[in-house]
PDB file of C-alpha atoms and ligand atoms in Angstrom:
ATOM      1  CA  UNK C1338       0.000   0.000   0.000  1.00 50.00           C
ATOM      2  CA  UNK C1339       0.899   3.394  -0.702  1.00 51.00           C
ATOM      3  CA  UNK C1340       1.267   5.663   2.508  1.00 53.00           C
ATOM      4  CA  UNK C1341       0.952   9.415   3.095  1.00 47.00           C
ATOM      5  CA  UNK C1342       4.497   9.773   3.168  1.00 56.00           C
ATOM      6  CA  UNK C1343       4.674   9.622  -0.503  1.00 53.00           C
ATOM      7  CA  UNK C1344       2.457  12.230  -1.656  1.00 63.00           C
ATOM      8  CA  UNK C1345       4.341  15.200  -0.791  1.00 81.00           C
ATOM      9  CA  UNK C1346       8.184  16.668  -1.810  1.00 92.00           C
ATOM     10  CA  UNK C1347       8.747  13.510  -3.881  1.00 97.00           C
ATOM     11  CA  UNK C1348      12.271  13.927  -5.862  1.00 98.00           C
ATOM     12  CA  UNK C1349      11.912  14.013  -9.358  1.00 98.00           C
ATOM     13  CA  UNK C1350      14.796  12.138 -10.607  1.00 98.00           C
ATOM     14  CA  UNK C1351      15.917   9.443  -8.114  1.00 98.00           C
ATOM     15  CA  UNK C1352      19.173   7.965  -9.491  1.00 99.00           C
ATOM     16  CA  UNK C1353      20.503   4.182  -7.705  1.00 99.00           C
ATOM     17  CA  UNK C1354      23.900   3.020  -7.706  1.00 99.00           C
ATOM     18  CA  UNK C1355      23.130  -0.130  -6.859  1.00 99.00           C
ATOM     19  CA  UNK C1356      26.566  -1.805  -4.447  1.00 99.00           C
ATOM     20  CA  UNK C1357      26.613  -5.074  -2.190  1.00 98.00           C
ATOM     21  CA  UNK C1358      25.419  -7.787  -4.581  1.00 98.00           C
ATOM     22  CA  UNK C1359      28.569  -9.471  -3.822  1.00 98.00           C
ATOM     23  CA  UNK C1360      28.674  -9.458   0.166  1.00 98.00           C
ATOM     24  CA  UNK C1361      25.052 -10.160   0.212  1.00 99.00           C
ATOM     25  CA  UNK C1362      26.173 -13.656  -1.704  1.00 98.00           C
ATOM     26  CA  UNK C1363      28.982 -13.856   0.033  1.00 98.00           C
ATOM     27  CA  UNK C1364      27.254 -13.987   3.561  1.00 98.00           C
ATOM     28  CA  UNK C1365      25.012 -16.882   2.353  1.00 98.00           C
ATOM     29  CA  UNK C1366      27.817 -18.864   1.682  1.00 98.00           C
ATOM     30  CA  UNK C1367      26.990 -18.172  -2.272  1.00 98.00           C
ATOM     31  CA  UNK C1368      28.979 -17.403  -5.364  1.00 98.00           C
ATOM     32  CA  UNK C1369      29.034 -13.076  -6.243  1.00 98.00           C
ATOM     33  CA  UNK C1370      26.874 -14.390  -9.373  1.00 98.00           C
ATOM     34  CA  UNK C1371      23.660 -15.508  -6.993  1.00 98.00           C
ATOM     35  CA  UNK C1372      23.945 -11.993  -5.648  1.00 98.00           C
ATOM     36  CA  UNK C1373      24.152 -10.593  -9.219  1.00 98.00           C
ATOM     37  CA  UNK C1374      21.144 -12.459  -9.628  1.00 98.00           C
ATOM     38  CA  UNK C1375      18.928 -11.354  -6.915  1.00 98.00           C
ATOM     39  CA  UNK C1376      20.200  -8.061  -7.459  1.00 98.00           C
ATOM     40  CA  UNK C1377      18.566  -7.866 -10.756  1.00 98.00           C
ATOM     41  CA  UNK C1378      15.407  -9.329  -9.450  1.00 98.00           C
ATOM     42  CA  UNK C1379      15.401  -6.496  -6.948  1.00 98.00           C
ATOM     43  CA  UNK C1380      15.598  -4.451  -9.633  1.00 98.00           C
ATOM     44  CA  UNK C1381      12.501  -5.060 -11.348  1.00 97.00           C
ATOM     45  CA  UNK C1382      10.734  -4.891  -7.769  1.00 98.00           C
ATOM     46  CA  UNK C1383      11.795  -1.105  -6.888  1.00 98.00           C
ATOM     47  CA  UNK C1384      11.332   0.031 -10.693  1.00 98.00           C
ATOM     48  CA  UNK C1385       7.757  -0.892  -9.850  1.00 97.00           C
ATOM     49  CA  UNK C1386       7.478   0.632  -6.428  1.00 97.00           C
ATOM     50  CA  UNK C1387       8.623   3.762  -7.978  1.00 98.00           C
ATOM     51  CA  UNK C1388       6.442   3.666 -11.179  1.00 97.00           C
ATOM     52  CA  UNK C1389       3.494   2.933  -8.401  1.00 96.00           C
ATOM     53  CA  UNK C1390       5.227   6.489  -6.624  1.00 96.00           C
ATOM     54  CA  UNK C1391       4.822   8.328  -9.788  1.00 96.00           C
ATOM     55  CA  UNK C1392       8.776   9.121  -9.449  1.00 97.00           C
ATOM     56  CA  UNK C1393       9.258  10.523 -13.280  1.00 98.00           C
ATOM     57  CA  UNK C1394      12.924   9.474 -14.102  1.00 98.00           C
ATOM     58  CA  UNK C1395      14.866   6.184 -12.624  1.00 98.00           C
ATOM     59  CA  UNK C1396      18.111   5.785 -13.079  1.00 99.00           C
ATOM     60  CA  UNK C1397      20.007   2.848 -12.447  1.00 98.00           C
ATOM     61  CA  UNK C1398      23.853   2.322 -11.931  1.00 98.00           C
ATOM     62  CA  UNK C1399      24.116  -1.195 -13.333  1.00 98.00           C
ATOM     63  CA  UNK C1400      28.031  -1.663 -14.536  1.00 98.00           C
ATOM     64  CA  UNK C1401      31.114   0.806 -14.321  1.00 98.00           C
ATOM     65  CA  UNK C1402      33.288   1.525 -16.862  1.00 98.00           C
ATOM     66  CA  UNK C1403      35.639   0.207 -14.125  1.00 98.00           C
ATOM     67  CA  UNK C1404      33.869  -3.045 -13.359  1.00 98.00           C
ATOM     68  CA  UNK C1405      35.312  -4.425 -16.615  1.00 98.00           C
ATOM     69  CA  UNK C1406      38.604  -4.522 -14.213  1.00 98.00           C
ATOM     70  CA  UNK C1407      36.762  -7.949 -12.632  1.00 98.00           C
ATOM     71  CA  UNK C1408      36.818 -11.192 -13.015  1.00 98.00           C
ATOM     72  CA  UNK C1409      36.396 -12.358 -16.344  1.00 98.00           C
ATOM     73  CA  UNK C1410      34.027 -14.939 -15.195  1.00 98.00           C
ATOM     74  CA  UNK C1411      31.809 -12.485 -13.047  1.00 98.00           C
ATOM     75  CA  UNK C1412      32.165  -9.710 -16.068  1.00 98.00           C
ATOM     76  CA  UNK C1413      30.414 -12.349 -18.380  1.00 98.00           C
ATOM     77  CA  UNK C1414      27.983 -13.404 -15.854  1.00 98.00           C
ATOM     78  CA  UNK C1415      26.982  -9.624 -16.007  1.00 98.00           C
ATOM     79  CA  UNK C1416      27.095  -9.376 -19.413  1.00 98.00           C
ATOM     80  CA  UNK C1417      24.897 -12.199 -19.340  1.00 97.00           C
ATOM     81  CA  UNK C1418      21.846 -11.060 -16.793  1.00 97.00           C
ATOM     82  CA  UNK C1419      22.008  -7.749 -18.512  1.00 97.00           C
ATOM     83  CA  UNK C1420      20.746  -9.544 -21.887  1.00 96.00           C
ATOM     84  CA  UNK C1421      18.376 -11.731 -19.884  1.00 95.00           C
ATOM     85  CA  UNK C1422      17.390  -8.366 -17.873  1.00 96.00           C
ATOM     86  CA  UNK C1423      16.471  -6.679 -20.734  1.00 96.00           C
ATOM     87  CA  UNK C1424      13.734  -8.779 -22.399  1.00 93.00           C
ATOM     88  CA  UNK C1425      11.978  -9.114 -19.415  1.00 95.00           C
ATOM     89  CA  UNK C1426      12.427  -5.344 -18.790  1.00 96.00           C
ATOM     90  CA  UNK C1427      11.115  -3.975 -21.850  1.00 97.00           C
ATOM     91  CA  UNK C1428       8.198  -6.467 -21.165  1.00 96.00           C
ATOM     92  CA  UNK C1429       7.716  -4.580 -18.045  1.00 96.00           C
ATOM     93  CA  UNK C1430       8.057  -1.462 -19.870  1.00 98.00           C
ATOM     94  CA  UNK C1431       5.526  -1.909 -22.059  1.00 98.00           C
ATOM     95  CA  UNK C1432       3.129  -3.264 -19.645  1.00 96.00           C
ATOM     96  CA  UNK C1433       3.971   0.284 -17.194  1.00 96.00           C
ATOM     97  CA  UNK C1434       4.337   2.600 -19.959  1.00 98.00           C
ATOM     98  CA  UNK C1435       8.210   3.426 -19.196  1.00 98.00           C
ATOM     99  CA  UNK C1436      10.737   4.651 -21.531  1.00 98.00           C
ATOM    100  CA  UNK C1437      14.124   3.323 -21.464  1.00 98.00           C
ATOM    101  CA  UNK C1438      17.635   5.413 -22.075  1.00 98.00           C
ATOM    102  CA  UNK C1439      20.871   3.898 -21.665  1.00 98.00           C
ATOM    103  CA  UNK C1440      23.824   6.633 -20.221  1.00 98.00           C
ATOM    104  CA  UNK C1441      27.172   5.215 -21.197  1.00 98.00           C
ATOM    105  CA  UNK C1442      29.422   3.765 -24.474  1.00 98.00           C
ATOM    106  CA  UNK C1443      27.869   1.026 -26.345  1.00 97.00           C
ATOM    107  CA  UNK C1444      31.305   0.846 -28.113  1.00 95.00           C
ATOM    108  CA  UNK C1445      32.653  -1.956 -26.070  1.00 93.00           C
ATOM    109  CA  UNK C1446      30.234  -4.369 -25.568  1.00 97.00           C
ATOM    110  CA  UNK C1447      28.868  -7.088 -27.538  1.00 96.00           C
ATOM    111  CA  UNK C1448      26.957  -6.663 -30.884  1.00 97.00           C
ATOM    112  CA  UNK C1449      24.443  -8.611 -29.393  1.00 95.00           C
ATOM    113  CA  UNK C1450      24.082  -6.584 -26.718  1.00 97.00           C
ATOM    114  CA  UNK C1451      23.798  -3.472 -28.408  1.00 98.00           C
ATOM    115  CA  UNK C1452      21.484  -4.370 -30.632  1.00 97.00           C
ATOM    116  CA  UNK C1453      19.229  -5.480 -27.631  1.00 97.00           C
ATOM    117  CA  UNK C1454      19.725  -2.071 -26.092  1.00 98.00           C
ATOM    118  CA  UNK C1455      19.276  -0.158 -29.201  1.00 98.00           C
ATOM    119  CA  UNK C1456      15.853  -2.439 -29.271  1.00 97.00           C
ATOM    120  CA  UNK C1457      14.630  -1.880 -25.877  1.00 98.00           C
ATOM    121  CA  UNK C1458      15.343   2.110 -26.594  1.00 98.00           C
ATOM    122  CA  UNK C1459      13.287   2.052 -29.919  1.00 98.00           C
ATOM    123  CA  UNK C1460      10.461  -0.729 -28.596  1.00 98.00           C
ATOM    124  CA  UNK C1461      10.018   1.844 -25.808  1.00 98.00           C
ATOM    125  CA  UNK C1462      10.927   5.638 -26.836  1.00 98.00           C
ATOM    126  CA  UNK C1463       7.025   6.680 -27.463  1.00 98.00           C
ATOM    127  CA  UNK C1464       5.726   6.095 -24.093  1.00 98.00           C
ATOM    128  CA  UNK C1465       5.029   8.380 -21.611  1.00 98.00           C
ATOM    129  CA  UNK C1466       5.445   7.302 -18.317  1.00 98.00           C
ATOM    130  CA  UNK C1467       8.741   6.909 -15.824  1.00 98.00           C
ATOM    131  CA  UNK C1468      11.935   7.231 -17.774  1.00 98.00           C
ATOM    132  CA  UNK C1469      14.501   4.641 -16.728  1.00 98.00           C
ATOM    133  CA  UNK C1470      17.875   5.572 -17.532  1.00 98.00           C
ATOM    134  CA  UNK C1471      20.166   2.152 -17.544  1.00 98.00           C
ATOM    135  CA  UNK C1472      24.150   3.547 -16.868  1.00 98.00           C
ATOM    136  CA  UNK C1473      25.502   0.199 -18.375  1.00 98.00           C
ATOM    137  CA  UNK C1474      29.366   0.699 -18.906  1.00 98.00           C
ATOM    138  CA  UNK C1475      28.655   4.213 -18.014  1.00 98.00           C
ATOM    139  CA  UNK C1476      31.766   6.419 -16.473  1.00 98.00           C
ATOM    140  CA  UNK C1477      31.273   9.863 -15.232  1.00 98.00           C
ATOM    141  CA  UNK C1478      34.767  10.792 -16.727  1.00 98.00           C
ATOM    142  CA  UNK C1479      34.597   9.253 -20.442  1.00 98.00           C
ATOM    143  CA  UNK C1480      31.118  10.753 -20.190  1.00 98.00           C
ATOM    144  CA  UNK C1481      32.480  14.403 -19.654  1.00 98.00           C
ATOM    145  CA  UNK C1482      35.605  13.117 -22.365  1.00 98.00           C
ATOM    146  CA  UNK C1483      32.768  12.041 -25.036  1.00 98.00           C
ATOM    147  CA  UNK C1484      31.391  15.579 -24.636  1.00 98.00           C
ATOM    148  CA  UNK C1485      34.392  17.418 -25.508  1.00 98.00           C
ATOM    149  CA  UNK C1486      34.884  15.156 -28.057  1.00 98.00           C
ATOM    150  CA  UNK C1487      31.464  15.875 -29.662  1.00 98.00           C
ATOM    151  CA  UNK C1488      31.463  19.664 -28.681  1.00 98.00           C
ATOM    152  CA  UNK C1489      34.574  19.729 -31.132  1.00 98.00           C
ATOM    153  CA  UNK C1490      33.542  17.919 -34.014  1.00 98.00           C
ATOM    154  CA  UNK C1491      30.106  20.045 -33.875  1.00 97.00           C
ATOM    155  CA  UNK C1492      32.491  23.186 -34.554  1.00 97.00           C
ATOM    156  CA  UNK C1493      30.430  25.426 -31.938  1.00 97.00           C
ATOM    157  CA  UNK C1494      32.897  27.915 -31.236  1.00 98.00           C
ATOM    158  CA  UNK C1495      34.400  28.101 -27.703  1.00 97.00           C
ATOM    159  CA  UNK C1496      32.570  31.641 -26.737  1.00 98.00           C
ATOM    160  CA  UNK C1497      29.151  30.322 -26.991  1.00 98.00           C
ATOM    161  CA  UNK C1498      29.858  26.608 -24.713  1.00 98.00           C
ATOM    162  CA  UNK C1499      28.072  26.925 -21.841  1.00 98.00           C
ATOM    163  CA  UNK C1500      26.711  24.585 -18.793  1.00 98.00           C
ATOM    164  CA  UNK C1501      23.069  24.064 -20.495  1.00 98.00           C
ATOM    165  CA  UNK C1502      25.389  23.218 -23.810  1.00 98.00           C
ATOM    166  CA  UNK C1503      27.843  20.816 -22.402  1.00 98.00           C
ATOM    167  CA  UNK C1504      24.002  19.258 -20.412  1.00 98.00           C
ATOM    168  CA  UNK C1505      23.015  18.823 -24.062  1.00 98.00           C
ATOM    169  CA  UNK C1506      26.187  16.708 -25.009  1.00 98.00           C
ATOM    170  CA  UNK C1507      25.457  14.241 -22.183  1.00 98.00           C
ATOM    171  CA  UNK C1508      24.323  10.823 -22.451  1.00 98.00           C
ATOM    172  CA  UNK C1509      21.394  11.979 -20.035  1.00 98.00           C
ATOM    173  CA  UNK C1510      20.465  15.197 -22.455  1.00 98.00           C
ATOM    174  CA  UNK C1511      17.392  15.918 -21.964  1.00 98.00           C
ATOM    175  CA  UNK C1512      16.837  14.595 -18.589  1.00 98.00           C
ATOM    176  CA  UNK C1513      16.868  16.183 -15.741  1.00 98.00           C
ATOM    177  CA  UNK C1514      19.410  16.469 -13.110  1.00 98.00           C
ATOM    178  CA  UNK C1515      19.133  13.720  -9.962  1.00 98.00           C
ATOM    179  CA  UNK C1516      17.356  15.045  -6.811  1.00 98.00           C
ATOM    180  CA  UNK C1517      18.657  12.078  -5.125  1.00 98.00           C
ATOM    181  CA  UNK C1518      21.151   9.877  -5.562  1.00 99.00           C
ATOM    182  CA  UNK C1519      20.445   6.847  -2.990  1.00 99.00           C
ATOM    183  CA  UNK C1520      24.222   3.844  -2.330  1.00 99.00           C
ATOM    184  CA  UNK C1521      23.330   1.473  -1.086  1.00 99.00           C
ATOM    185  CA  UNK C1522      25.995  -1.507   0.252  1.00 98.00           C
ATOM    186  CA  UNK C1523      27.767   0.968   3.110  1.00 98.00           C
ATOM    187  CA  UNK C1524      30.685   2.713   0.750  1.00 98.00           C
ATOM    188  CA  UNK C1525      30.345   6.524   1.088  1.00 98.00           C
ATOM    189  CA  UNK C1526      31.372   7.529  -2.631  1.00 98.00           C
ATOM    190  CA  UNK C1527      30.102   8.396  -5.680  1.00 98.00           C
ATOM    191  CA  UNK C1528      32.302   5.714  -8.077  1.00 98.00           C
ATOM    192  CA  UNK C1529      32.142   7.426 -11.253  1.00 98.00           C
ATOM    193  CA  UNK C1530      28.450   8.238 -11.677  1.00 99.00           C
ATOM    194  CA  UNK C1531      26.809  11.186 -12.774  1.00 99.00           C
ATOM    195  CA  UNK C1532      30.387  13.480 -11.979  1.00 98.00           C
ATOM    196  CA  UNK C1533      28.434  16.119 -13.714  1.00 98.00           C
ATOM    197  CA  UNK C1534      25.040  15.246 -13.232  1.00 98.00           C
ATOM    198  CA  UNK C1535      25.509  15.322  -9.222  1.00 98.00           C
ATOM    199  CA  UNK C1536      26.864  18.747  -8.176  1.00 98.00           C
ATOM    200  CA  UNK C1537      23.452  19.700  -6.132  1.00 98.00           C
ATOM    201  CA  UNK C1538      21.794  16.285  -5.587  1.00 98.00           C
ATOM    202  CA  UNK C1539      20.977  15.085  -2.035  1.00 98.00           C
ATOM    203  CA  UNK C1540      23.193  12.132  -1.150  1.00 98.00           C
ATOM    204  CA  UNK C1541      21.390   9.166   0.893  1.00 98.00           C
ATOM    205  CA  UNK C1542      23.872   6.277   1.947  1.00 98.00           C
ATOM    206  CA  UNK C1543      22.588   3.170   3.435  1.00 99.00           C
ATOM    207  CA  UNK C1544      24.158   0.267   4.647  1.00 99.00           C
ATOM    208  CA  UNK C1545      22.002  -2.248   3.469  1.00 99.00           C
ATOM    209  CA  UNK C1546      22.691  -4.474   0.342  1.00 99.00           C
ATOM    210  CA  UNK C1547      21.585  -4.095  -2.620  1.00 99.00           C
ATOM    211  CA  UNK C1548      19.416  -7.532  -2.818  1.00 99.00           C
ATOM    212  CA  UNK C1549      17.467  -6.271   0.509  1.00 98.00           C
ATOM    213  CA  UNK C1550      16.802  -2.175  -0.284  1.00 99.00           C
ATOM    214  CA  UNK C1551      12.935  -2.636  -0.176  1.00 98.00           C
ATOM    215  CA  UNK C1552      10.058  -1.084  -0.038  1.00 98.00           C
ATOM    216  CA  UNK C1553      10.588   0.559   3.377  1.00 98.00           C
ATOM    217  CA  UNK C1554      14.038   1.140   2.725  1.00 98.00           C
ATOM    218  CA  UNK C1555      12.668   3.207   0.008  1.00 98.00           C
ATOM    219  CA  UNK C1556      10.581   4.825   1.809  1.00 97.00           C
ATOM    220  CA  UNK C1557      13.249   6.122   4.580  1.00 98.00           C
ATOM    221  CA  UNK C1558      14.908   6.898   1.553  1.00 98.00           C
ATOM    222  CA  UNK C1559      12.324   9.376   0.612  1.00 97.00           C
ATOM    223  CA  UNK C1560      11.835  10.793   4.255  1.00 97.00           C
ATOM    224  CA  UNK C1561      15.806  11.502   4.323  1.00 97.00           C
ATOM    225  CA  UNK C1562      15.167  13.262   0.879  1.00 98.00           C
ATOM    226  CA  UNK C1563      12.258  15.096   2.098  1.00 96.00           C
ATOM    227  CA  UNK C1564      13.832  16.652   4.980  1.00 95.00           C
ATOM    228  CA  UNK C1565      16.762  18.630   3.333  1.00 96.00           C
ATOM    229  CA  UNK C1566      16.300  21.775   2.424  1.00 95.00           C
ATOM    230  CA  UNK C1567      17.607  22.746  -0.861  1.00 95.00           C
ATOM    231  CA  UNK C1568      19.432  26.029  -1.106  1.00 96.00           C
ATOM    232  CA  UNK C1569      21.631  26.086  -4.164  1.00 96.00           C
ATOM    233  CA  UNK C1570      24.111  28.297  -3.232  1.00 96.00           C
ATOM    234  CA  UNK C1571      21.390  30.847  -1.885  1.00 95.00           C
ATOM    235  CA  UNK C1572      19.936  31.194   1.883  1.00 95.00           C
ATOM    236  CA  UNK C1573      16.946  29.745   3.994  1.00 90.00           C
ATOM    237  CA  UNK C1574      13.628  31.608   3.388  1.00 86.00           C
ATOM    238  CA  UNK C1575      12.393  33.391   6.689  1.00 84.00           C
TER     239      UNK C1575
HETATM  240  C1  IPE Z1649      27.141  -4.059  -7.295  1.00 90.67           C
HETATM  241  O1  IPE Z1649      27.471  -5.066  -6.406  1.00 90.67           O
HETATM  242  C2  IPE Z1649      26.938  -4.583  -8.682  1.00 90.67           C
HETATM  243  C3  IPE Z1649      27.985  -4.152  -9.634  1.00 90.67           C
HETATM  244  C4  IPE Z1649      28.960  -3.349  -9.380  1.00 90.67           C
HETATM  245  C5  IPE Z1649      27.909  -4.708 -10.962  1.00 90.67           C
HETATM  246  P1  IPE Z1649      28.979  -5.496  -6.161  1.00 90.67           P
HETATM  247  O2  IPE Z1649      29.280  -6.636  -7.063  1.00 90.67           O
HETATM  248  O3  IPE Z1649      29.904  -4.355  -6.261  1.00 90.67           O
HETATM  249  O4  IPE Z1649      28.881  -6.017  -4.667  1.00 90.67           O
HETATM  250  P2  IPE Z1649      29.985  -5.842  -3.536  1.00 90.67           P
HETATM  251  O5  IPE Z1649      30.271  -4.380  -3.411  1.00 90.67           O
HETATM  252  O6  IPE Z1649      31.182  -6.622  -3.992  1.00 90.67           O
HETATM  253  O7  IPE Z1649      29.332  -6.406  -2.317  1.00 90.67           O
HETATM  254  C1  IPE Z1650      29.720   0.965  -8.254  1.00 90.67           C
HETATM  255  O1  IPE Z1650      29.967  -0.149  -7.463  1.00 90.67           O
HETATM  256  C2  IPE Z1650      29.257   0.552  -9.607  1.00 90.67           C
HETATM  257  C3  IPE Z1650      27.920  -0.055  -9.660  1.00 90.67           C
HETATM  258  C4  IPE Z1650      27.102  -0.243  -8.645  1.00 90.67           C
HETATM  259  C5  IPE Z1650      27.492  -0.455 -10.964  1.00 90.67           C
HETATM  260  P1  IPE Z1650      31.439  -0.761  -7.323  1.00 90.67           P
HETATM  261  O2  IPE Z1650      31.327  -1.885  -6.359  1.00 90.67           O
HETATM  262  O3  IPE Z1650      31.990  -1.076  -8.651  1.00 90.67           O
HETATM  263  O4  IPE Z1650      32.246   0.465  -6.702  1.00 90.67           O
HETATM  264  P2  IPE Z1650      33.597   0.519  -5.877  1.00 90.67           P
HETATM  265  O5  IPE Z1650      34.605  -0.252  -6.644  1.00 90.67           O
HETATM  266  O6  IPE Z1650      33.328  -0.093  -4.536  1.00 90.67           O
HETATM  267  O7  IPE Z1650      33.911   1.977  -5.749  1.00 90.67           O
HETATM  268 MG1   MG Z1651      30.652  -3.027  -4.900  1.00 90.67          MG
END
């Protein structure tokens, strides 16, 4: 059931990185693949609890342009739920009316897999509800290099770059910046995501593994979120 708590001061953009798949297998004796696993099951469980929230744009931290740095093993593994993820996702999709963007470098992974991601993004870019953003091999940094990159080759000249510009080069153009970016797994840091994106979101760390964050965890989530006030630079109201 939906309470009270929800109805009010609800962040726009909630953005996930989702840590502690690994020690939540680990402490049931399990290999870091079972937590993979029920990490990607969780998944599909808070997408819904948000859609249900009316939260307009989910995004999702789901692989680092660092985590390629892994086991080989546990890189294909991930490789491997992502494909399986995103059939079943885009089913869900359809069914909830979500649009799906993926924020990072397609160069890099399989042509399988981008041509799955390139589907889910096409099968899904008319509707109009919740916009999931997947960061799948996603890195703050080549993010920011990929926009100089393109800001070059488009020939603007340097007088007229500005911050709403450089927002336009990024893969989340058009989106919104996060409200709140939620860690769970313990680890107070940002690893990589959103380094541009993130300069006045509301931070909310949480011990709790990934596999577990439910729906109340969500829900202190949104309390924590609901309780800042936002100043940007400025001062309280009287
Ligand atoms: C997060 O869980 C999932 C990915 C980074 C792909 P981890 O695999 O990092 O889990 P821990 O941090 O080792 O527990
Ligand atoms: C961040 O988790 C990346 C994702 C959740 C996809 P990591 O487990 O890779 O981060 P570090 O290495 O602890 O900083
Ligand atoms: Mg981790």
């Amino acid at each position: 059931m939906m309470s009270s708590v929800h109805l009010n001061r609800l962040p726009q953009h909630v953005a996930i990185i989702m840590d502690g798949n690994g020690r939540w297998a680990k402490r049931r004796g399990l290999p870091r693949l079972a937590g993979h696993k029920q990490g990607a099951t969780n998944a599909q469980r808070v997408v819904e609890i948000f859609t249900e929230y009316g939260i307009s744009y989910l995004t999702l931290y789901a692989f680092s342009t660092e985590n390629w740095n892994r086991p080989q093993a546990e890189v294909n593994g991930l490789l491997q739920l992502l494909e399986k993820k995103l059939d079943e996702g885009v089913k869900l999709a359809q069914e909830k009316g979500i649009k799906i963007r993926h924020l990072g470098k397609l160069d890099g992974l399989s042509p399988e897999i981008q041509h799955r991601i390139k589907q889910a993004l096409e099968l899904t870019q008319n509707n109009t509800g919740m916009t999931i953003s997947l960061a799948f091999n996603y890195g703050g940094r080549d993010e920011i290099v990929e926009v100089m990159r393109r800001l070059i080759l488009s020939g603007i000249p340097a007088q007229k770059i500005d911050e709403s510009i450089v927002s336009q080069y990024l893969y989340t153009a058009g989106i919104p910046d996060p409200d709140l970016i939620i860690r769970t797994g313990g680890e107070s840091r940002l690893s990589n995501f959103l380094t541009w994106q993130a300069a006045y979101a509301e931070i909310y760390f949480t011990p709790v593994l990934w596999p577990d964050f439910d729906r109340r965890e969500i829900d202190k989530a949104l309390i924590f979120y609901r309780q800042r006030q936002r100043r940007f630079g400025s001062v309280a109201p009287e």
